Coordinates of C-alpha atoms in Angstrom, one line a residue:
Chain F
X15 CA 66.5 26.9 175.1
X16 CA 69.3 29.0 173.6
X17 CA 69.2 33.1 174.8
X18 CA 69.4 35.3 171.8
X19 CA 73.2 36.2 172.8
X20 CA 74.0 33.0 172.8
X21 CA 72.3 32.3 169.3
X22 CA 74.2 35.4 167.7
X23 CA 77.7 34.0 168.7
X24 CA 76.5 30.1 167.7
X25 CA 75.1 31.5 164.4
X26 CA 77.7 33.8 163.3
X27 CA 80.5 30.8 163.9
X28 CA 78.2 28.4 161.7
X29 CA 76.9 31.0 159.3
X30 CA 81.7 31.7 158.8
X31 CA 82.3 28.4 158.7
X32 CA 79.5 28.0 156.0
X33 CA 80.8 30.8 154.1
X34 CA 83.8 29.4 154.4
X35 CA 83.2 26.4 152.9
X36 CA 81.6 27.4 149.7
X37 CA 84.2 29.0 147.6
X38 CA 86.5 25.9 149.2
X39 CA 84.1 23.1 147.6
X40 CA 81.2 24.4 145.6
X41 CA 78.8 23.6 148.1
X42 CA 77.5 25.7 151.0
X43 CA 75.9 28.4 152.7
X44 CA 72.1 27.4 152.8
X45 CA 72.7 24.0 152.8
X46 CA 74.4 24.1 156.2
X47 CA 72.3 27.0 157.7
X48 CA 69.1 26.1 157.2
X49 CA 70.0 22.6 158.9
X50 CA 71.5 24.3 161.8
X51 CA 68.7 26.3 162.5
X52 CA 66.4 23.8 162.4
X53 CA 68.0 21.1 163.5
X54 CA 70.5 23.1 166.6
X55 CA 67.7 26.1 167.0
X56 CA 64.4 24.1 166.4
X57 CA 63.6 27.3 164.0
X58 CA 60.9 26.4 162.0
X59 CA 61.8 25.5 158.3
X60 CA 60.0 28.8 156.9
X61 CA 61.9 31.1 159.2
X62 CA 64.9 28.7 158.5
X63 CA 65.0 29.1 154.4
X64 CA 63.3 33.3 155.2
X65 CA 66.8 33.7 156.7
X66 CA 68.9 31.7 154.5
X67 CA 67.6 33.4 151.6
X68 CA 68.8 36.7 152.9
X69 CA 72.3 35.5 153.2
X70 CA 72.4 34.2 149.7
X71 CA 71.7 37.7 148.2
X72 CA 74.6 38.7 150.8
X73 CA 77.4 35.7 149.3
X74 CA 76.1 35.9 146.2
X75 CA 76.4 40.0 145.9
X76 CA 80.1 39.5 147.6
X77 CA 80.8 37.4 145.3
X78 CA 79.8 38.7 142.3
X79 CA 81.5 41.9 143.4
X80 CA 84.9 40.3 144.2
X81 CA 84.1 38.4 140.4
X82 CA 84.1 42.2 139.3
X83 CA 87.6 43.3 140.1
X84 CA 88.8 40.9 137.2
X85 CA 86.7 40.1 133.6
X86 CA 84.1 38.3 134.8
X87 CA 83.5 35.4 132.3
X88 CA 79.5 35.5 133.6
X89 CA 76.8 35.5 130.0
X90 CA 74.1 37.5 130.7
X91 CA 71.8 36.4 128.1
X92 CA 72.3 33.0 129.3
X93 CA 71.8 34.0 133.1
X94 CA 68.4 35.8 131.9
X95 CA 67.0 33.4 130.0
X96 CA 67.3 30.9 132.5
X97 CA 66.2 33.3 135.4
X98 CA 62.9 33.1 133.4
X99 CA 62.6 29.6 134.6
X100 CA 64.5 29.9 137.8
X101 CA 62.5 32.5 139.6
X102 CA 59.3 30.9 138.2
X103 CA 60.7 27.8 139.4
X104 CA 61.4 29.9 143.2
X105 CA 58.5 31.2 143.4
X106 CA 56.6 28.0 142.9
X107 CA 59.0 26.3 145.5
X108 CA 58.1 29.2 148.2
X109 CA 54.8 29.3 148.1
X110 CA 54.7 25.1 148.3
X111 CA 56.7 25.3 151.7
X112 CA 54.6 28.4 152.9
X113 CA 51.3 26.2 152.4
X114 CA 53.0 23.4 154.0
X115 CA 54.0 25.0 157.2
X116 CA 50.3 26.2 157.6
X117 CA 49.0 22.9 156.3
X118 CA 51.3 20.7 159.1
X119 CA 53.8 19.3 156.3
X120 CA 56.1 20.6 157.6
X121 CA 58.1 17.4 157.9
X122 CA 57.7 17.1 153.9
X123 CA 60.1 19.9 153.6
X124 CA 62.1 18.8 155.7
X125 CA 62.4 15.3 154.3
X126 CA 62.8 16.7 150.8
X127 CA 65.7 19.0 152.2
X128 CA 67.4 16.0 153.9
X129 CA 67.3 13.9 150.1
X130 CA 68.1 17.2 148.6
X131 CA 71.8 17.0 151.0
X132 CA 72.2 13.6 150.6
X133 CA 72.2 14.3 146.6
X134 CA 74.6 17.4 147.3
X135 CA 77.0 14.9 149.1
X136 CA 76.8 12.4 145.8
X137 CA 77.3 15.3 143.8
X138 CA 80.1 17.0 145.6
X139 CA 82.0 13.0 145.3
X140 CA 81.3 12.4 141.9
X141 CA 81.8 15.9 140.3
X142 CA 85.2 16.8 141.5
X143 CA 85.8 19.9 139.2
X144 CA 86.4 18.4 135.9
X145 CA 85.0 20.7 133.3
X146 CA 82.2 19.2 130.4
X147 CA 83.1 18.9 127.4
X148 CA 82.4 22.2 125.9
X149 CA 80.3 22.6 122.9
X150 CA 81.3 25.2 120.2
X151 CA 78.3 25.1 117.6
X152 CA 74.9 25.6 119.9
X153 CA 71.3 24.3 118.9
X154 CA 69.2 26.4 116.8
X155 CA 67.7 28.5 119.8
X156 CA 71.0 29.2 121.4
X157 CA 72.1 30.4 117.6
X158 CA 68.4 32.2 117.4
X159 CA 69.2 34.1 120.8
X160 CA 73.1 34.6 120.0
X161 CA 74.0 32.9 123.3
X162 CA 77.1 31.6 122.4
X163 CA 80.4 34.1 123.5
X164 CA 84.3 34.1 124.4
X165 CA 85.9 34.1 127.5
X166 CA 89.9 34.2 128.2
X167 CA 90.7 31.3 130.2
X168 CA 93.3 32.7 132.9
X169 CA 94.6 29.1 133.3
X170 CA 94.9 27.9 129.8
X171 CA 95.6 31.4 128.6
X172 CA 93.8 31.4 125.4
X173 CA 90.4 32.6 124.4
X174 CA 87.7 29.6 124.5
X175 CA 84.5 29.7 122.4
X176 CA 81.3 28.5 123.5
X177 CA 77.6 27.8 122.3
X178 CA 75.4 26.1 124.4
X179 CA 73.5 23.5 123.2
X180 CA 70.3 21.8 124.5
X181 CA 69.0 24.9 125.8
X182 CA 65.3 24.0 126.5
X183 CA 66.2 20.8 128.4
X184 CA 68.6 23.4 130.5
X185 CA 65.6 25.9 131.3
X186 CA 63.4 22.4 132.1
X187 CA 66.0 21.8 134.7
X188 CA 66.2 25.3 135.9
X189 CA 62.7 25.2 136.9
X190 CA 63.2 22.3 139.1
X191 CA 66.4 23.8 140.7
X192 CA 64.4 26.8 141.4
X193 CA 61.8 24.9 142.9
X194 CA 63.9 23.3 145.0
X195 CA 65.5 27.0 146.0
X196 CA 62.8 28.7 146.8
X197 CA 61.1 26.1 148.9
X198 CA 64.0 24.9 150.7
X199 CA 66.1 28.6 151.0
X200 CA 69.4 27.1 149.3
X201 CA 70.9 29.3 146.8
X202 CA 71.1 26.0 144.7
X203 CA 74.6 27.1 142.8
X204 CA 75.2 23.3 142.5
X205 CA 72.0 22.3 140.9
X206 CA 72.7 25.3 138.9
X207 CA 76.1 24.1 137.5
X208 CA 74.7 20.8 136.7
X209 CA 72.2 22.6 134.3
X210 CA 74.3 25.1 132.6
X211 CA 77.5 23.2 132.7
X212 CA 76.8 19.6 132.7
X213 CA 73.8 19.6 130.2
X214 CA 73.7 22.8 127.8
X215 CA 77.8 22.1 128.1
X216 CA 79.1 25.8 128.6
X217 CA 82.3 26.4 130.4
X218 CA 82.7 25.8 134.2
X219 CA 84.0 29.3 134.7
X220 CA 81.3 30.5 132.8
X221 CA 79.2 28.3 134.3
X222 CA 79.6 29.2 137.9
X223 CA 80.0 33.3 137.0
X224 CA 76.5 33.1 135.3
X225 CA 75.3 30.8 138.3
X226 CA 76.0 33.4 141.0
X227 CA 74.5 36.2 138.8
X228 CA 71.2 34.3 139.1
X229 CA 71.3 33.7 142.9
X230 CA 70.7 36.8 144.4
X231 CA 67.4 37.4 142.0
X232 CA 66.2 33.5 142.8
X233 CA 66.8 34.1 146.5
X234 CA 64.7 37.7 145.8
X235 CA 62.1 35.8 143.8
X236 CA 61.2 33.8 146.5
X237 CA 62.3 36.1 149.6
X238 CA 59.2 38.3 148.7
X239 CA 56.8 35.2 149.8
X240 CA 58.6 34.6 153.0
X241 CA 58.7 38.2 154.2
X242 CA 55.3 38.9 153.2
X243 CA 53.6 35.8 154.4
X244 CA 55.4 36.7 158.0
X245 CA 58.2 34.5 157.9
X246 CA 61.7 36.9 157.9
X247 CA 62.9 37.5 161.0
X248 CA 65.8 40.6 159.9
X249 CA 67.1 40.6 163.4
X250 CA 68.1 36.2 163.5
X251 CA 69.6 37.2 160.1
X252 CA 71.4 39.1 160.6
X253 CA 74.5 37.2 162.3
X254 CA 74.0 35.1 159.7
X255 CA 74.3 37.6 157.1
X256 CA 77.6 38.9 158.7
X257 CA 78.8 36.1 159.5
X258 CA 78.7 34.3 156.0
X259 CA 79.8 37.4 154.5
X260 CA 83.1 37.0 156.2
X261 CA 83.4 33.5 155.6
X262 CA 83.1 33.4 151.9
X263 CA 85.9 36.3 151.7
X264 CA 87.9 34.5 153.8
X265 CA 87.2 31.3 151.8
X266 CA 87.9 32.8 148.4
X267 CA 91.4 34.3 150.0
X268 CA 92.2 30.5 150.8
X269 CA 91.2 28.9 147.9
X270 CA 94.8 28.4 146.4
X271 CA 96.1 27.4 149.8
X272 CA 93.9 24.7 151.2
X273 CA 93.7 20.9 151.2
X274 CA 90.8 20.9 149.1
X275 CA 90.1 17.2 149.1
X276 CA 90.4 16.4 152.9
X277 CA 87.8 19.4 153.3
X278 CA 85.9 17.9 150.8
X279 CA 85.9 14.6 152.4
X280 CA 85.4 15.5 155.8
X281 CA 82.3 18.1 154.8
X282 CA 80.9 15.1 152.4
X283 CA 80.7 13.4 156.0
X284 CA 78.8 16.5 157.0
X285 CA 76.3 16.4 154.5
X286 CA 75.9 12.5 155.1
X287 CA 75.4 12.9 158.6
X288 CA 72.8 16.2 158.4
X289 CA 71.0 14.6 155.6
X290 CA 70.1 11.7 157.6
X291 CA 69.2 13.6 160.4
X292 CA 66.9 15.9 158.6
X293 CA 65.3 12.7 157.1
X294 CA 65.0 11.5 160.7
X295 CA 63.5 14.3 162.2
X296 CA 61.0 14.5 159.2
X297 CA 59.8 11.2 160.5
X298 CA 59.8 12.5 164.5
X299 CA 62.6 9.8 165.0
X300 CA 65.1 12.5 166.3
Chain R
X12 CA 73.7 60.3 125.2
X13 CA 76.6 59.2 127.3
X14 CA 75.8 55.1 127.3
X15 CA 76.2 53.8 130.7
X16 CA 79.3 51.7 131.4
X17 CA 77.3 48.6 132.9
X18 CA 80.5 46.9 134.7
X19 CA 81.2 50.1 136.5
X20 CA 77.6 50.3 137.8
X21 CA 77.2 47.1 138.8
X22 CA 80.6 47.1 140.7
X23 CA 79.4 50.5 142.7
X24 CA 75.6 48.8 143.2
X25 CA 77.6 45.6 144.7
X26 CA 80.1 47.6 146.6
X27 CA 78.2 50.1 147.7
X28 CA 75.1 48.0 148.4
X29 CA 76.5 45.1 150.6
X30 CA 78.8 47.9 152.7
X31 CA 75.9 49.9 153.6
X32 CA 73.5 47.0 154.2
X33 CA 75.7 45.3 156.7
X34 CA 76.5 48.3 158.0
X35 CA 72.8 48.9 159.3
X36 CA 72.2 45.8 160.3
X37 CA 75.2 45.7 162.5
X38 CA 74.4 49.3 163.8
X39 CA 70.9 48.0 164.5
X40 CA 72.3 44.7 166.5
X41 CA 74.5 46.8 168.4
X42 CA 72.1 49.5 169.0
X43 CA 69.2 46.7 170.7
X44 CA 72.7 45.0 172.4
X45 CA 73.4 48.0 174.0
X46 CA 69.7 49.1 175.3
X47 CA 69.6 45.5 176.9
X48 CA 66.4 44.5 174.7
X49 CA 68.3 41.1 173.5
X50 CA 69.8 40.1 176.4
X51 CA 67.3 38.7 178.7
X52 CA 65.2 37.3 175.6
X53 CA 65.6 33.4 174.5
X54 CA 65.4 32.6 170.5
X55 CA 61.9 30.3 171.7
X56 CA 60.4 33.5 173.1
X57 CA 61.5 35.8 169.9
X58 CA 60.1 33.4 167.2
X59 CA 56.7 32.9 169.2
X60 CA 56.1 36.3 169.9
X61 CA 55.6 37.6 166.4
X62 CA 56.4 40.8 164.6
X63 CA 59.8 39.4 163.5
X64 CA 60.2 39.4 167.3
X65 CA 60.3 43.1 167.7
X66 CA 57.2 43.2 170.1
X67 CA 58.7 41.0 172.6
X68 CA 62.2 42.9 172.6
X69 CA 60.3 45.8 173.4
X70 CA 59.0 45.0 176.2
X71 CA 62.1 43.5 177.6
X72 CA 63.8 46.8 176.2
X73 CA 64.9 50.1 178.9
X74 CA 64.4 52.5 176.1
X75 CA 61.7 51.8 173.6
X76 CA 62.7 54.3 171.0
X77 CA 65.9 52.7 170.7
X78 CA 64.6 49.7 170.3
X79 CA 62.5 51.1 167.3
X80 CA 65.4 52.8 165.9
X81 CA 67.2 49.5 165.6
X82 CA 64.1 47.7 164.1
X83 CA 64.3 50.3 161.2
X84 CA 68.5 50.1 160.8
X85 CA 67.7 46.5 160.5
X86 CA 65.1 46.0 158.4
X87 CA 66.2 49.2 156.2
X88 CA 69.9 47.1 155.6
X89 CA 67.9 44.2 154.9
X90 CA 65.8 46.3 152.1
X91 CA 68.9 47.8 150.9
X92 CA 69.9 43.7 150.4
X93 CA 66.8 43.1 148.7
X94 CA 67.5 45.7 146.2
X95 CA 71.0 44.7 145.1
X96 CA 69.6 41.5 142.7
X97 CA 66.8 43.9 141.4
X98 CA 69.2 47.0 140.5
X99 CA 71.2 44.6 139.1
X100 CA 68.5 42.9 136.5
X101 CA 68.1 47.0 136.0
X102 CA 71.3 47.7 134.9
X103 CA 71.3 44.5 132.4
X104 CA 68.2 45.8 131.1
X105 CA 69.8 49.2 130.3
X106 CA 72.7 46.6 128.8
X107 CA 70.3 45.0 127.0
X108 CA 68.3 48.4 125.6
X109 CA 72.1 49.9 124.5
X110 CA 72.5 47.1 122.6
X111 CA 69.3 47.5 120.7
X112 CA 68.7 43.9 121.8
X113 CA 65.1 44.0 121.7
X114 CA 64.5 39.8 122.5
X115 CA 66.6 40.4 125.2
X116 CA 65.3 43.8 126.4
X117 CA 61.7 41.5 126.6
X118 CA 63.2 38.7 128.6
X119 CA 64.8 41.1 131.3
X120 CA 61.7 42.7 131.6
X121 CA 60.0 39.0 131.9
X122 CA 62.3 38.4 134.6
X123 CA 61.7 41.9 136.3
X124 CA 58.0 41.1 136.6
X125 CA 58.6 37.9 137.9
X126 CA 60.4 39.7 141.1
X127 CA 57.4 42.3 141.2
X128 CA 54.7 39.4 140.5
X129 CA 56.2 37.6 143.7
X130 CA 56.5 40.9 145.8
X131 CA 52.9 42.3 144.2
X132 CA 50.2 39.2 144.1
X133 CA 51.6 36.0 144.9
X134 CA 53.3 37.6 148.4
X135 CA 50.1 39.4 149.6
X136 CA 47.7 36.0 148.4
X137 CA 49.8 33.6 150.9
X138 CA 49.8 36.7 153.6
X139 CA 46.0 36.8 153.1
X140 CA 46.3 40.3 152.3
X141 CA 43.3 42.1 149.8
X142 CA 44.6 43.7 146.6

């Protein structure tokens, strides 16, 4: 059984590397805490996703203020419209692995969690970062709302126009994605992506700015559950929360300077690996 | 009225909001590290013991009211991190409102009560608490 000294140092060089990680290949933060903690700690999967939670509103605040210093391509309307769904979607997810845990399914969650990272690791292998093709007239609701904008494109340096399109199919799947956020504690920014980018077809920048405007208020949505139903342990987060912090700054400082695909390779193998170990110990193999 | 320049005051709510935040929690960790509360405790014994683990701490702990004093700079830094995606659906409310964009000005305020539905009923139903 690990002391509490030794679970602040373990934790905080996880919780770096995991903030690491994330601005490096899309992926990260909850997805590799929560599995540490249950599967290195034996935390129990509420406590688990009660702490990861926590440090999403940290990464994703960081973040978002670092996306601050320069013109932010984020759409609000788009970000709350969606939240609508999202932090239904949380809340739903939350109180599903609350009853569970009291219930003794436990090992649902967990099983769920392990397919959810097995379906990160396809994604992060088929996705790369090619961008959707981008839609410029939107369906009648995304005209109705006056969703579509403009955002300068640093890389292309001209101004791209964009109107989403398919925007009800997008808040169907924002619902699940927050489902799967609150019960599980993952930020979900990659399920995210898939909805905003790959199927109402706005910008990847815009995409992934709007995306990490919604993850603090999911991870609040459903962090109001955990903490009331006795499940937030402030003082296991907060190495967690320091320790990710750091991570992602040091990530985003990185980002033009590292050998992306190996570390996308070698943390595909990662996900493999924890996925199938998750989905083990949901079964009581491991 | 002088309209409120959103960017600005989201930039100081992010800034100012994940500085002080960690800055509590750290004080508080250091704090408990120095009265000797964490040191003799395992993780096992913390999670079991309830409270968030503060009950356990304190017995282990030299100085109880240090001990309490940290439980507050935590969880107060923790509060303060709560707050920042809330402030922040504020301020895009007050976006919203400047803009005179009255469908959007109803969604925000859809999404606020979401937060405060999950903080207000659905939070105290799973703790078994009475409203």
């Amino acid at each position: 059984m690990y002391t509490m000294v030794e679970y602040f140092l373990l934790m905080f060089v996880i919780s770096f590397a995991a903030g690491l990680l994330g601005p490096l290949v899309g992926v990260g933060g909850g997805i590799i805490v929560v599995p540490a903690l249950t599967l290195l700690f034996q935390v129990p999967l509420a406590i688990a996703a009660g702490i990861s939670l926590i440090a999403t509103i940290a990464t994703s605040s960081g973040a978002g203020f670092i996306a601050y210093g320069k013109n932010s391509p984020a759409n609000y309307r788009i970000g709350m419209l969606l939240m609508t769904m999202l932090g239904t979607g949380a809340v739903i997810g939350a109180v599903f692995t609350v009853f569970a845990t009291r219930s003794n399914y436990e090992w649902l969650v967990i099983m769920i969690f392990g397919a959810v990272m097995l379906l990160c690791a396809a994604i992060l292998m088929l996705r790369r970062s090619e961008d959707f093709e981008v839609h410029i007239k939107g369906d009648h609701v995304s005209e109705y709302l006056k969703l579509g904008s403009t955002f300068y494109d640093q890389v292309q340096e001209r101004k791209i126009d964009y109107s989403p399109s398919r925007v009800f199919s997008g808040m169907w799947s924002m619902l699940a994605a927050g489902v799967l956020s609150g019960m599980l504690g993952i930020g979900g920014g990659a399920f995210n992506n898939i909805s905003i980018n790959g199927i109402m077809r706005v910008p990847l920048k815009v995409s992934v700015a709007t995306s990490n405007f919604m993850l603090g208020m999911t991870a609040a949505a459903s962090l109001g559950i955990y903490l009331l139903s006795g499940y937030v342990y402030p003082l296991l987060a907060v190495p967690v929360v320091i320790g990710i912090l750091l991570g992602s700054f040091k990530g985003r400082s990185m980002l033009n300077h590292a050998r992306t695909p190996m570390i996308r390779n070698v943390f595909f193998i990662v996900l493999v690996a924890v996925g199938v170990e998750m989905m083990l110990k949901s079964v009581g193999i491991t | 009225m002088k309209r409120l320049n959103c960017r600005h005051a989201t930039r100081c709510i992010l800034c100012y909001g994940i500085v002080s935040s960690s800055s509590l929690m750290i004080a508080g960790l250091v704090l408990l590290i120095l009265v000797g509360g964490i040191t003799q405790a395992t993780l096992g014994q913390v999670i079991s013991s309830g409270n968030s683990g503060y009950d356990l701490i304190d017995i282990f702990a030299s100085g109880n009211l240090m001990v309490e004093l940290s439980e507050i700079l935590i969880g107060t830094g923790m509060l303060v991190l709560l707050a920042i995606p809330v402030m922040r659906a504020m301020v895009t409310l007050v976006l919203f409102t400047e803009e005179k964009d009255r469908k959007f000005v109803m969604i925000t305020i859809m999404v606020l009560l979401i937060l405060a539905i999950s903080f207000l009923v659905v939070g105290p139903m799973e703790a078994g608490i009475k409203l």
